[in-house]
Each structure stands twice: as structure tokens, then as C-alpha cells.
């Protein structure tokens, strides 16, 4: 299930797997719920801790990051 607003998260350095199927119970992170959906998580690798805005409307053209597409949804 998608929400119609971005997820702002502060992530530590390292690799993070971001849900792209909308079904994770641990959003914005992948929890394996995508199995059988044909979708896969996006990997983000950060060299240093960083605040990021992640798409949670499913429409961003720059996934997993928000590109403000949620503001154009009806
Ligand atoms: S649970 Fe959604 S992509 Fe893995």
C-alpha cells in the first residue's frame, strides 16, 4: 500500500534496500514482501549519514527518491 507523501528518513552510512512494491510492513525498507510480485527493492549506498526523502506514492521518476510526483496525483 502506498501513501501519498514522501518518507523522510535519516540513514546511516552503508547500503539500504528500499521497498518498491509497496507491501513492506517495515517501510520504507524492504522486508521481503515483494516475493512473487515481479518487483525488487532499490539499493541506496551512502558514504556518510544522510537525510533522504523517499518516494511513497509509487510515481517518482527518480525512485527510490521523491521527485514531488505525489503533488500531481489526483
Ligand atoms: S518488500 Fe517491497 S520491494 Fe521488498
JSON list of C-alpha atoms and ligand atoms in Angstrom, two decimals:
[
{"chain": "A", "resi": 1, "resn": "UNK", "atom": "CA", "xyz": [0.00, 0.00, 0.00]},
{"chain": "A", "resi": 2, "resn": "UNK", "atom": "CA", "xyz": [1.38, 3.39, -0.99]},
{"chain": "A", "resi": 3, "resn": "UNK", "atom": "CA", "xyz": [0.95, 6.65, 0.85]},
{"chain": "A", "resi": 4, "resn": "UNK", "atom": "CA", "xyz": [0.67, 9.97, -0.94]},
{"chain": "A", "resi": 5, "resn": "UNK", "atom": "CA", "xyz": [3.64, 11.67, 0.68]},
{"chain": "A", "resi": 6, "resn": "UNK", "atom": "CA", "xyz": [7.40, 11.06, 0.82]},
{"chain": "A", "resi": 7, "resn": "UNK", "atom": "CA", "xyz": [9.14, 9.29, 3.67]},
{"chain": "A", "resi": 8, "resn": "UNK", "atom": "CA", "xyz": [11.88, 11.45, 5.22]},
{"chain": "A", "resi": 9, "resn": "UNK", "atom": "CA", "xyz": [14.48, 9.24, 6.87]},
{"chain": "A", "resi": 10, "resn": "UNK", "atom": "CA", "xyz": [17.96, 9.82, 8.25]},
{"chain": "A", "resi": 11, "resn": "UNK", "atom": "CA", "xyz": [20.06, 6.88, 7.13]},
{"chain": "A", "resi": 12, "resn": "UNK", "atom": "CA", "xyz": [23.48, 5.87, 8.40]},
{"chain": "A", "resi": 13, "resn": "UNK", "atom": "CA", "xyz": [26.35, 5.18, 6.03]},
{"chain": "A", "resi": 14, "resn": "UNK", "atom": "CA", "xyz": [26.06, 1.85, 4.26]},
{"chain": "A", "resi": 15, "resn": "UNK", "atom": "CA", "xyz": [23.71, 0.08, 1.87]},
{"chain": "A", "resi": 16, "resn": "UNK", "atom": "CA", "xyz": [19.95, 0.23, 2.39]},
{"chain": "A", "resi": 17, "resn": "UNK", "atom": "CA", "xyz": [17.24, -1.66, 0.49]},
{"chain": "A", "resi": 18, "resn": "UNK", "atom": "CA", "xyz": [14.18, 0.48, -0.16]},
{"chain": "A", "resi": 19, "resn": "UNK", "atom": "CA", "xyz": [10.78, -1.12, -0.83]},
{"chain": "A", "resi": 20, "resn": "UNK", "atom": "CA", "xyz": [9.48, -0.63, -4.38]},
{"chain": "A", "resi": 21, "resn": "UNK", "atom": "CA", "xyz": [6.47, -2.96, -4.23]},
{"chain": "A", "resi": 22, "resn": "UNK", "atom": "CA", "xyz": [4.51, -1.00, -1.61]},
{"chain": "A", "resi": 23, "resn": "UNK", "atom": "CA", "xyz": [3.81, -4.07, 0.54]},
{"chain": "A", "resi": 24, "resn": "UNK", "atom": "CA", "xyz": [6.60, -3.99, 3.13]},
{"chain": "A", "resi": 25, "resn": "UNK", "atom": "CA", "xyz": [5.50, -3.97, 6.77]},
{"chain": "A", "resi": 26, "resn": "UNK", "atom": "CA", "xyz": [8.75, -2.13, 7.53]},
{"chain": "A", "resi": 27, "resn": "UNK", "atom": "CA", "xyz": [8.51, 0.74, 5.02]},
{"chain": "A", "resi": 28, "resn": "UNK", "atom": "CA", "xyz": [10.46, 2.43, 3.65]},
{"chain": "A", "resi": 29, "resn": "UNK", "atom": "CA", "xyz": [12.70, -0.63, 3.91]},
{"chain": "A", "resi": 30, "resn": "UNK", "atom": "CA", "xyz": [12.25, -3.92, 2.08]},
{"chain": "A", "resi": 31, "resn": "UNK", "atom": "CA", "xyz": [11.11, -6.82, 4.27]},
{"chain": "A", "resi": 32, "resn": "UNK", "atom": "CA", "xyz": [10.90, -9.46, 1.51]},
{"chain": "A", "resi": 33, "resn": "UNK", "atom": "CA", "xyz": [7.14, -8.99, 0.93]},
{"chain": "A", "resi": 34, "resn": "UNK", "atom": "CA", "xyz": [7.84, -8.38, -2.78]},
{"chain": "A", "resi": 35, "resn": "UNK", "atom": "CA", "xyz": [8.35, -12.12, -3.33]},
{"chain": "A", "resi": 36, "resn": "UNK", "atom": "CA", "xyz": [6.25, -13.18, -6.32]},
{"chain": "A", "resi": 37, "resn": "UNK", "atom": "CA", "xyz": [5.32, -9.62, -7.31]},
{"chain": "A", "resi": 38, "resn": "UNK", "atom": "CA", "xyz": [7.97, -9.26, -10.00]},
{"chain": "A", "resi": 39, "resn": "UNK", "atom": "CA", "xyz": [9.28, -6.14, -8.22]},
{"chain": "A", "resi": 40, "resn": "UNK", "atom": "CA", "xyz": [12.57, -5.73, -6.41]},
{"chain": "A", "resi": 41, "resn": "UNK", "atom": "CA", "xyz": [13.87, -3.22, -3.86]},
{"chain": "A", "resi": 42, "resn": "UNK", "atom": "CA", "xyz": [16.15, -0.30, -4.77]},
{"chain": "A", "resi": 43, "resn": "UNK", "atom": "CA", "xyz": [19.57, -0.27, -3.15]},
{"chain": "A", "resi": 44, "resn": "UNK", "atom": "CA", "xyz": [21.00, 3.01, -1.83]},
{"chain": "A", "resi": 45, "resn": "UNK", "atom": "CA", "xyz": [24.64, 3.15, -0.78]},
{"chain": "A", "resi": 46, "resn": "UNK", "atom": "CA", "xyz": [25.69, 6.13, 1.32]},
{"chain": "A", "resi": 47, "resn": "UNK", "atom": "CA", "xyz": [29.26, 7.08, 2.12]},
{"chain": "A", "resi": 48, "resn": "UNK", "atom": "CA", "xyz": [28.11, 9.12, 5.12]},
{"chain": "A", "resi": 49, "resn": "UNK", "atom": "CA", "xyz": [24.89, 9.53, 7.13]},
{"chain": "A", "resi": 50, "resn": "UNK", "atom": "CA", "xyz": [22.31, 11.48, 5.14]},
{"chain": "A", "resi": 51, "resn": "UNK", "atom": "CA", "xyz": [18.70, 12.69, 5.35]},
{"chain": "A", "resi": 52, "resn": "UNK", "atom": "CA", "xyz": [16.76, 11.48, 2.29]},
{"chain": "A", "resi": 53, "resn": "UNK", "atom": "CA", "xyz": [13.20, 11.84, 1.02]},
{"chain": "A", "resi": 54, "resn": "UNK", "atom": "CA", "xyz": [11.95, 8.54, -0.38]},
{"chain": "A", "resi": 55, "resn": "UNK", "atom": "CA", "xyz": [9.02, 8.10, -2.77]},
{"chain": "A", "resi": 56, "resn": "UNK", "atom": "CA", "xyz": [5.96, 6.53, -1.18]},
{"chain": "A", "resi": 57, "resn": "UNK", "atom": "CA", "xyz": [3.38, 7.32, -3.87]},
{"chain": "A", "resi": 58, "resn": "UNK", "atom": "CA", "xyz": [4.87, 4.95, -6.47]},
{"chain": "A", "resi": 59, "resn": "UNK", "atom": "CA", "xyz": [5.03, 7.62, -9.20]},
{"chain": "A", "resi": 60, "resn": "UNK", "atom": "CA", "xyz": [8.51, 9.17, -8.86]},
{"chain": "A", "resi": 61, "resn": "UNK", "atom": "CA", "xyz": [10.66, 9.14, -11.99]},
{"chain": "A", "resi": 62, "resn": "UNK", "atom": "CA", "xyz": [13.72, 9.16, -9.72]},
{"chain": "A", "resi": 63, "resn": "UNK", "atom": "CA", "xyz": [12.96, 6.18, -7.46]},
{"chain": "A", "resi": 64, "resn": "UNK", "atom": "CA", "xyz": [13.62, 5.48, -4.72]},
{"chain": "A", "resi": 65, "resn": "UNK", "atom": "CA", "xyz": [13.82, 9.24, -4.17]},
{"chain": "A", "resi": 66, "resn": "UNK", "atom": "CA", "xyz": [10.84, 11.62, -4.13]},
{"chain": "A", "resi": 67, "resn": "UNK", "atom": "CA", "xyz": [10.56, 13.92, -7.16]},
{"chain": "A", "resi": 68, "resn": "UNK", "atom": "CA", "xyz": [7.33, 15.60, -5.97]},
{"chain": "A", "resi": 69, "resn": "UNK", "atom": "CA", "xyz": [5.15, 13.44, -8.26]},
{"chain": "A", "resi": 70, "resn": "UNK", "atom": "CA", "xyz": [2.82, 12.89, -5.28]},
{"chain": "A", "resi": 71, "resn": "UNK", "atom": "CA", "xyz": [1.72, 16.51, -5.62]},
{"chain": "A", "resi": 72, "resn": "UNK", "atom": "CA", "xyz": [0.35, 15.73, -9.11]},
{"chain": "A", "resi": 73, "resn": "UNK", "atom": "CA", "xyz": [-1.72, 12.67, -8.11]},
{"chain": "A", "resi": 74, "resn": "UNK", "atom": "CA", "xyz": [-5.49, 13.12, -8.05]},
{"chain": "B", "resi": 1, "resn": "LIG", "atom": "S1", "xyz": [9.07, -5.61, 0.34]},
{"chain": "B", "resi": 1, "resn": "LIG", "atom": "FE1", "xyz": [8.64, -4.17, -1.22]},
{"chain": "B", "resi": 1, "resn": "LIG", "atom": "S2", "xyz": [10.34, -4.32, -2.54]},
{"chain": "B", "resi": 1, "resn": "LIG", "atom": "FE2", "xyz": [10.77, -5.76, -0.99]}
]
